[in-house]
Coordinates of C-alpha atoms in Angstrom, one line a residue:
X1 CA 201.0 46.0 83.4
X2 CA 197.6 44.2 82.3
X3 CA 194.3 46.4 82.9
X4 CA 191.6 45.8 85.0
X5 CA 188.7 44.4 83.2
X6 CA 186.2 47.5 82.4
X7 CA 183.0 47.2 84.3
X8 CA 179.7 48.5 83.1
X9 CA 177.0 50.9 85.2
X10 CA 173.5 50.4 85.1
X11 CA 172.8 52.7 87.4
X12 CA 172.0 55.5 85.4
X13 CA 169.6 53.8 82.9
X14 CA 167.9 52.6 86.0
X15 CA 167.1 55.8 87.6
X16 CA 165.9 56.3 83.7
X17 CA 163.8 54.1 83.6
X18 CA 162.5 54.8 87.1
X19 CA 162.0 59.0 86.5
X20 CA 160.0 57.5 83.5
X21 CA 158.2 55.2 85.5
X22 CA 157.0 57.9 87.8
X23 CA 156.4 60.5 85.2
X24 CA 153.7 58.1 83.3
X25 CA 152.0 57.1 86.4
X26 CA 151.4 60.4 87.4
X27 CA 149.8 61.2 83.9
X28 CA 147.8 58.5 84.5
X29 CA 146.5 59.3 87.8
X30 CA 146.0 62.8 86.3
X31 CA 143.8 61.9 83.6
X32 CA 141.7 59.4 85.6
X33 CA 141.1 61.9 88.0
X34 CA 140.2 64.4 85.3
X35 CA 138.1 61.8 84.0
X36 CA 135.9 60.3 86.4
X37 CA 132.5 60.1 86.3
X38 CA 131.0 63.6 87.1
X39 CA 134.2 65.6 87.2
X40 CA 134.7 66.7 84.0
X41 CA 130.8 67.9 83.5
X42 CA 130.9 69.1 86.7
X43 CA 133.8 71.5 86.0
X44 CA 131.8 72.6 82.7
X45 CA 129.0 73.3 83.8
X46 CA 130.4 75.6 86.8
X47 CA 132.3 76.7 84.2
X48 CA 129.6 77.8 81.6
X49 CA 127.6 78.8 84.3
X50 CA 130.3 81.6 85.9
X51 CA 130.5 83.0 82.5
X52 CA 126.6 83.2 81.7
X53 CA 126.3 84.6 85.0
X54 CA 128.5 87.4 84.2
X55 CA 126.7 88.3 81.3
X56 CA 124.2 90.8 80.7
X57 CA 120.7 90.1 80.5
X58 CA 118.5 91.3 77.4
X59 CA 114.8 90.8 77.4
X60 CA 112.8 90.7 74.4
X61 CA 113.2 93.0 71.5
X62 CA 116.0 94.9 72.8
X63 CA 117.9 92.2 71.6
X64 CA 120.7 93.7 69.6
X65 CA 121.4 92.2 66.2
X66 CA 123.9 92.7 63.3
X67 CA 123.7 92.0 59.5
X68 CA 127.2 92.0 57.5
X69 CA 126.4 93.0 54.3
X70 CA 129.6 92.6 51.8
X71 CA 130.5 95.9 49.8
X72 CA 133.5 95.1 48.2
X73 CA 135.9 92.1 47.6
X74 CA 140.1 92.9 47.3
X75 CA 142.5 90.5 47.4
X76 CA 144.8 90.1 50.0
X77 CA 143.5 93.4 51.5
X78 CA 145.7 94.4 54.6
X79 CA 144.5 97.3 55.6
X80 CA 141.0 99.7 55.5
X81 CA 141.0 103.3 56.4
X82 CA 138.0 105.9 56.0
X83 CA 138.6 109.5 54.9
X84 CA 138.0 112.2 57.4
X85 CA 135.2 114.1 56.2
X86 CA 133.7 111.2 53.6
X87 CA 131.9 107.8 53.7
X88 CA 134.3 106.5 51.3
X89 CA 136.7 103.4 52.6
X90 CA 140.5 103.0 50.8
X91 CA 141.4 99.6 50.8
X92 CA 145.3 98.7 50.7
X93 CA 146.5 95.5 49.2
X94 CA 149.9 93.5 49.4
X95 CA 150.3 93.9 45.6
X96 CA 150.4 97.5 45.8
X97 CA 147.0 98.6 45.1
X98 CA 144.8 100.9 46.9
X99 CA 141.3 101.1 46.1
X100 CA 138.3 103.2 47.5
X101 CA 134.9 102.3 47.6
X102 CA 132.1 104.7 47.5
X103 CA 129.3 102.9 45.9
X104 CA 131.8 101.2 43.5
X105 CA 135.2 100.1 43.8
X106 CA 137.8 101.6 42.1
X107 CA 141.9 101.7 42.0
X108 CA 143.0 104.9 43.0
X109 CA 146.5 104.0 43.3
X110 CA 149.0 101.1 42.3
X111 CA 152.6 100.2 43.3
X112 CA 152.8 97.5 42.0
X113 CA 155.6 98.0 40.1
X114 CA 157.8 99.8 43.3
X115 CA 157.6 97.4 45.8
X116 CA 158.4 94.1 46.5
X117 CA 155.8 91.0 48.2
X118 CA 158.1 88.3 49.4
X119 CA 157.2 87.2 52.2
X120 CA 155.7 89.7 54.9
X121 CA 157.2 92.8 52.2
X122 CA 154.7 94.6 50.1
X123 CA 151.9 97.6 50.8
X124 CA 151.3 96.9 54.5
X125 CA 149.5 100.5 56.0
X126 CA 147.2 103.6 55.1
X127 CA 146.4 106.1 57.0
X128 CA 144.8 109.6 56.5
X129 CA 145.6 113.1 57.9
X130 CA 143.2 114.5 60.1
X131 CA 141.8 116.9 57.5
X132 CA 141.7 113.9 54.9
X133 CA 143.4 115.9 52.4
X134 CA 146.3 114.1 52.3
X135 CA 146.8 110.0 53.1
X136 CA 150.1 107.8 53.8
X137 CA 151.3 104.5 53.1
X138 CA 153.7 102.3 54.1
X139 CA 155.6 100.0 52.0
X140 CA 158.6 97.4 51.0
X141 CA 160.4 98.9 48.1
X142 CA 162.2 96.8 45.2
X143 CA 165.4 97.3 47.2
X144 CA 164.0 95.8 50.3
X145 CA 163.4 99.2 52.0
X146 CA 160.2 100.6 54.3
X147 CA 159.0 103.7 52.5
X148 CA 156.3 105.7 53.7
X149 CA 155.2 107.9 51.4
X150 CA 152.4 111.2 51.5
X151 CA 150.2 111.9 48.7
X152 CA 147.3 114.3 47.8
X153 CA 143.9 113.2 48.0
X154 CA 141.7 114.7 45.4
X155 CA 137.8 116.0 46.5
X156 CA 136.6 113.3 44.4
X157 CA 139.0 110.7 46.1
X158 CA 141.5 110.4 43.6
X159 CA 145.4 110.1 44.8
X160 CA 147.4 112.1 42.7
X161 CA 151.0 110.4 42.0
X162 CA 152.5 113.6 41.0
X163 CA 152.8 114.8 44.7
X164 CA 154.6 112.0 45.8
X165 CA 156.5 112.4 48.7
X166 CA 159.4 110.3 51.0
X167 CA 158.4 111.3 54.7
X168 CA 160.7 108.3 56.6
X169 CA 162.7 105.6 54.8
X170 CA 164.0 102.7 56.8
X171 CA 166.6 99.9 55.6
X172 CA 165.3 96.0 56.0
X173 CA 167.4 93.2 56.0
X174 CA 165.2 90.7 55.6
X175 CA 161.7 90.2 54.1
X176 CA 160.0 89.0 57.2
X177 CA 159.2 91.4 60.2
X178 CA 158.4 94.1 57.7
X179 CA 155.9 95.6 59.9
X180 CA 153.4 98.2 58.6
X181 CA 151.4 100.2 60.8
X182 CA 150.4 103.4 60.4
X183 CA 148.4 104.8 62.7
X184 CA 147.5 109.5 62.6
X185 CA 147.0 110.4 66.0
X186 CA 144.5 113.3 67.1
X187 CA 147.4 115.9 67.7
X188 CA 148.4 115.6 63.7
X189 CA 152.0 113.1 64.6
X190 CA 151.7 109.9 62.5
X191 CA 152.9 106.6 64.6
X192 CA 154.8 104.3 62.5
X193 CA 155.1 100.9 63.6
X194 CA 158.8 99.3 62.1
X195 CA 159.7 95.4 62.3
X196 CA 163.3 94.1 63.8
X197 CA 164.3 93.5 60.0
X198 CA 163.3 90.2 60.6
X199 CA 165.8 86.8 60.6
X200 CA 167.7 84.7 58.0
X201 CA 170.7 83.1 60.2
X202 CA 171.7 84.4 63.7
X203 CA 173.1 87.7 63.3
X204 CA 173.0 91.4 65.1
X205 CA 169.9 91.8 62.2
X206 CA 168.0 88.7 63.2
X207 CA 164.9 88.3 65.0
X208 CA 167.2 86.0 67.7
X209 CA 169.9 89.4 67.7
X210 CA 169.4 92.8 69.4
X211 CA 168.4 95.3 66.8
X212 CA 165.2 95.6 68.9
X213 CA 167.0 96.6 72.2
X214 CA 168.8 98.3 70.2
X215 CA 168.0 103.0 70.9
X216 CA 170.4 103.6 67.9
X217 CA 168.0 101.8 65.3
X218 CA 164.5 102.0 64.2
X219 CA 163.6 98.6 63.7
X220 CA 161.6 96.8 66.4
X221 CA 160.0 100.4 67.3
X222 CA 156.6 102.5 67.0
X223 CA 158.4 105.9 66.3
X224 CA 156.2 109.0 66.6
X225 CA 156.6 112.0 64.5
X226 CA 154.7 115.0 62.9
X227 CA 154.4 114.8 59.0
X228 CA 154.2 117.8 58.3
X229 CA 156.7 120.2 59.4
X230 CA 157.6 123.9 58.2
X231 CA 160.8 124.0 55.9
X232 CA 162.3 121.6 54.1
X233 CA 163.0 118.9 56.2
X234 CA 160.7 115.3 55.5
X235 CA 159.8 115.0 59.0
X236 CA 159.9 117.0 62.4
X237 CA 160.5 114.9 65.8
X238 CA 157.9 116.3 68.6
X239 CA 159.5 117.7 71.5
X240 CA 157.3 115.8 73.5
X241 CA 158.8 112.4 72.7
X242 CA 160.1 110.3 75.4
X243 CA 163.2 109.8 74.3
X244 CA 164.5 113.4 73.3
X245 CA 167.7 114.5 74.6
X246 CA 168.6 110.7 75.4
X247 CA 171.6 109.6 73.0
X248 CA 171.4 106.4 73.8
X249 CA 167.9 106.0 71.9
X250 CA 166.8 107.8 69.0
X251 CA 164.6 110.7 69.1
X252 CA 162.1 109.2 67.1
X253 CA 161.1 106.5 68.8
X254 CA 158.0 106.4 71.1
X255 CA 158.3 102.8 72.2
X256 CA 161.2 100.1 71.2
X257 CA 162.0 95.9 72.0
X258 CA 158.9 95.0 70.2
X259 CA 159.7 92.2 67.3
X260 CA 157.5 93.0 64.5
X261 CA 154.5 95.7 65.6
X262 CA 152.2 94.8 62.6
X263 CA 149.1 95.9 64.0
X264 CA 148.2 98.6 67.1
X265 CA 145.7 100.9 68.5

């Protein structure tokens, strides 16, 4: 039985060819239109004008100005906190190192040798309680771990490694989405601010998996909790939180789904 000879379409590439057609002439018409004589200045100037318009006015020496005068220089500084109850500024560096400045710059405390920098790992937050007497940091450890972790804070602004102390430890998968905030709220609870673990190859740990949506983990969340508590434990969960008496999300957690909260207010 011989086969019928085998005929070709050219349909398709010409309705190709046609949708492209089409596609390019309206780009065209677009940006003649957009640039024709008058338009485009036209457009700016209404533009510029709206926003000087809603601008407020200053007249003559109640100008306000600012000077930025520089008082200290840190590499790869990430983040700046001020003691409650002093002028002096601590200064937190990937590598590990905090330093304060109060006239002169000084290192007050160095990890260096506990944590790990790939990537987005190493010292990412400070903060300070309330009554400055004690300050926090948050940090990648050598075994890929978020620690944060109290200390004392001397009058003279020394931290004093000897009172070293684990408030919240969280397991990281992967050295990107680390996050790092640490932020001390006015009612004494510290909000924490944890990365999704971050992504290597698609998994349930990735950034493209679910650990974010995910009540039963910390990563991806800002968790809220108080410090300090009476007895033994590391940390106390305030009754307050959203989330308490809900099993299907952690106690902890003040607000979850976010992908790698490295910076709040």
């Amino acid at each position: 039985m011989s086969r019928l000879p085998r005929c070709t379409s050219y349909a398709r590439p010409v309705r190709k060819v046609l949708l492209l057609a089409v596609v390019v002439g309206l780009v065209v018409i677009a940006a003649a239109w957009w640039l024709s004589p008058g338009r485009s200045e036209e457009a700016y100037l209404a533009c510029t004008t709206n926003r000087l318009a809603d601008a407020p006015t200053v007249s003559g020496g109640d100008a306000p100005s600012m000077t930025l005068v520089p008082v200290a220089e840190v590499p790869q500084a990430v983040a700046v906190a001020q003691r409650p109850g002093s002028d002096s500024l601590f200064v937190a560096a990937k590598d590990g190192s905090v330093v304060v400045h109060d006239g002169s710059t000084r290192t007050v405390l160095d990890l260096s040798s506990e944590i790990s920098t790939t990537w987005e790992q190493g010292l990412l937050g400070l903060a300070f309680s309330n009554d400055g007497q004690f300050v926090y940091v948050y940090y990648t450890d050598v075994d890929d771990d978020v620690q944060v972790a109290e200390y004392q804070v001397g009058s003279d602004d020394s931290i004093d490694v000897a009172t070293k102390r684990i408030v919240i430890s969280v397991p990281q998968p992967y050295p990107t989405h680390n996050g790092g905030h640490l932020e001390m709220a006015a009612d004494g609870t510290l909000l924490i601010g944890f990365g999704d673990g971050g992504f290597e190859d698609p998994s349930p740990n990735s950034a493209v998996g679910e650990t974010a949506q995910d009540g039963t983990s910390l990563l991806g969340s800002i968790v809220r909790i108080d410090p300090r508590p009476s007895g033994g434990d590391s940390y106390a969960i305030p009754a307050d939180n959203p989330h308490v008496g809900d099993d299907s999300v952690r106690d902890e957690i003040l607000v979850t789904g976010l992908r790698n909260p490295w910076r709040f207010s």
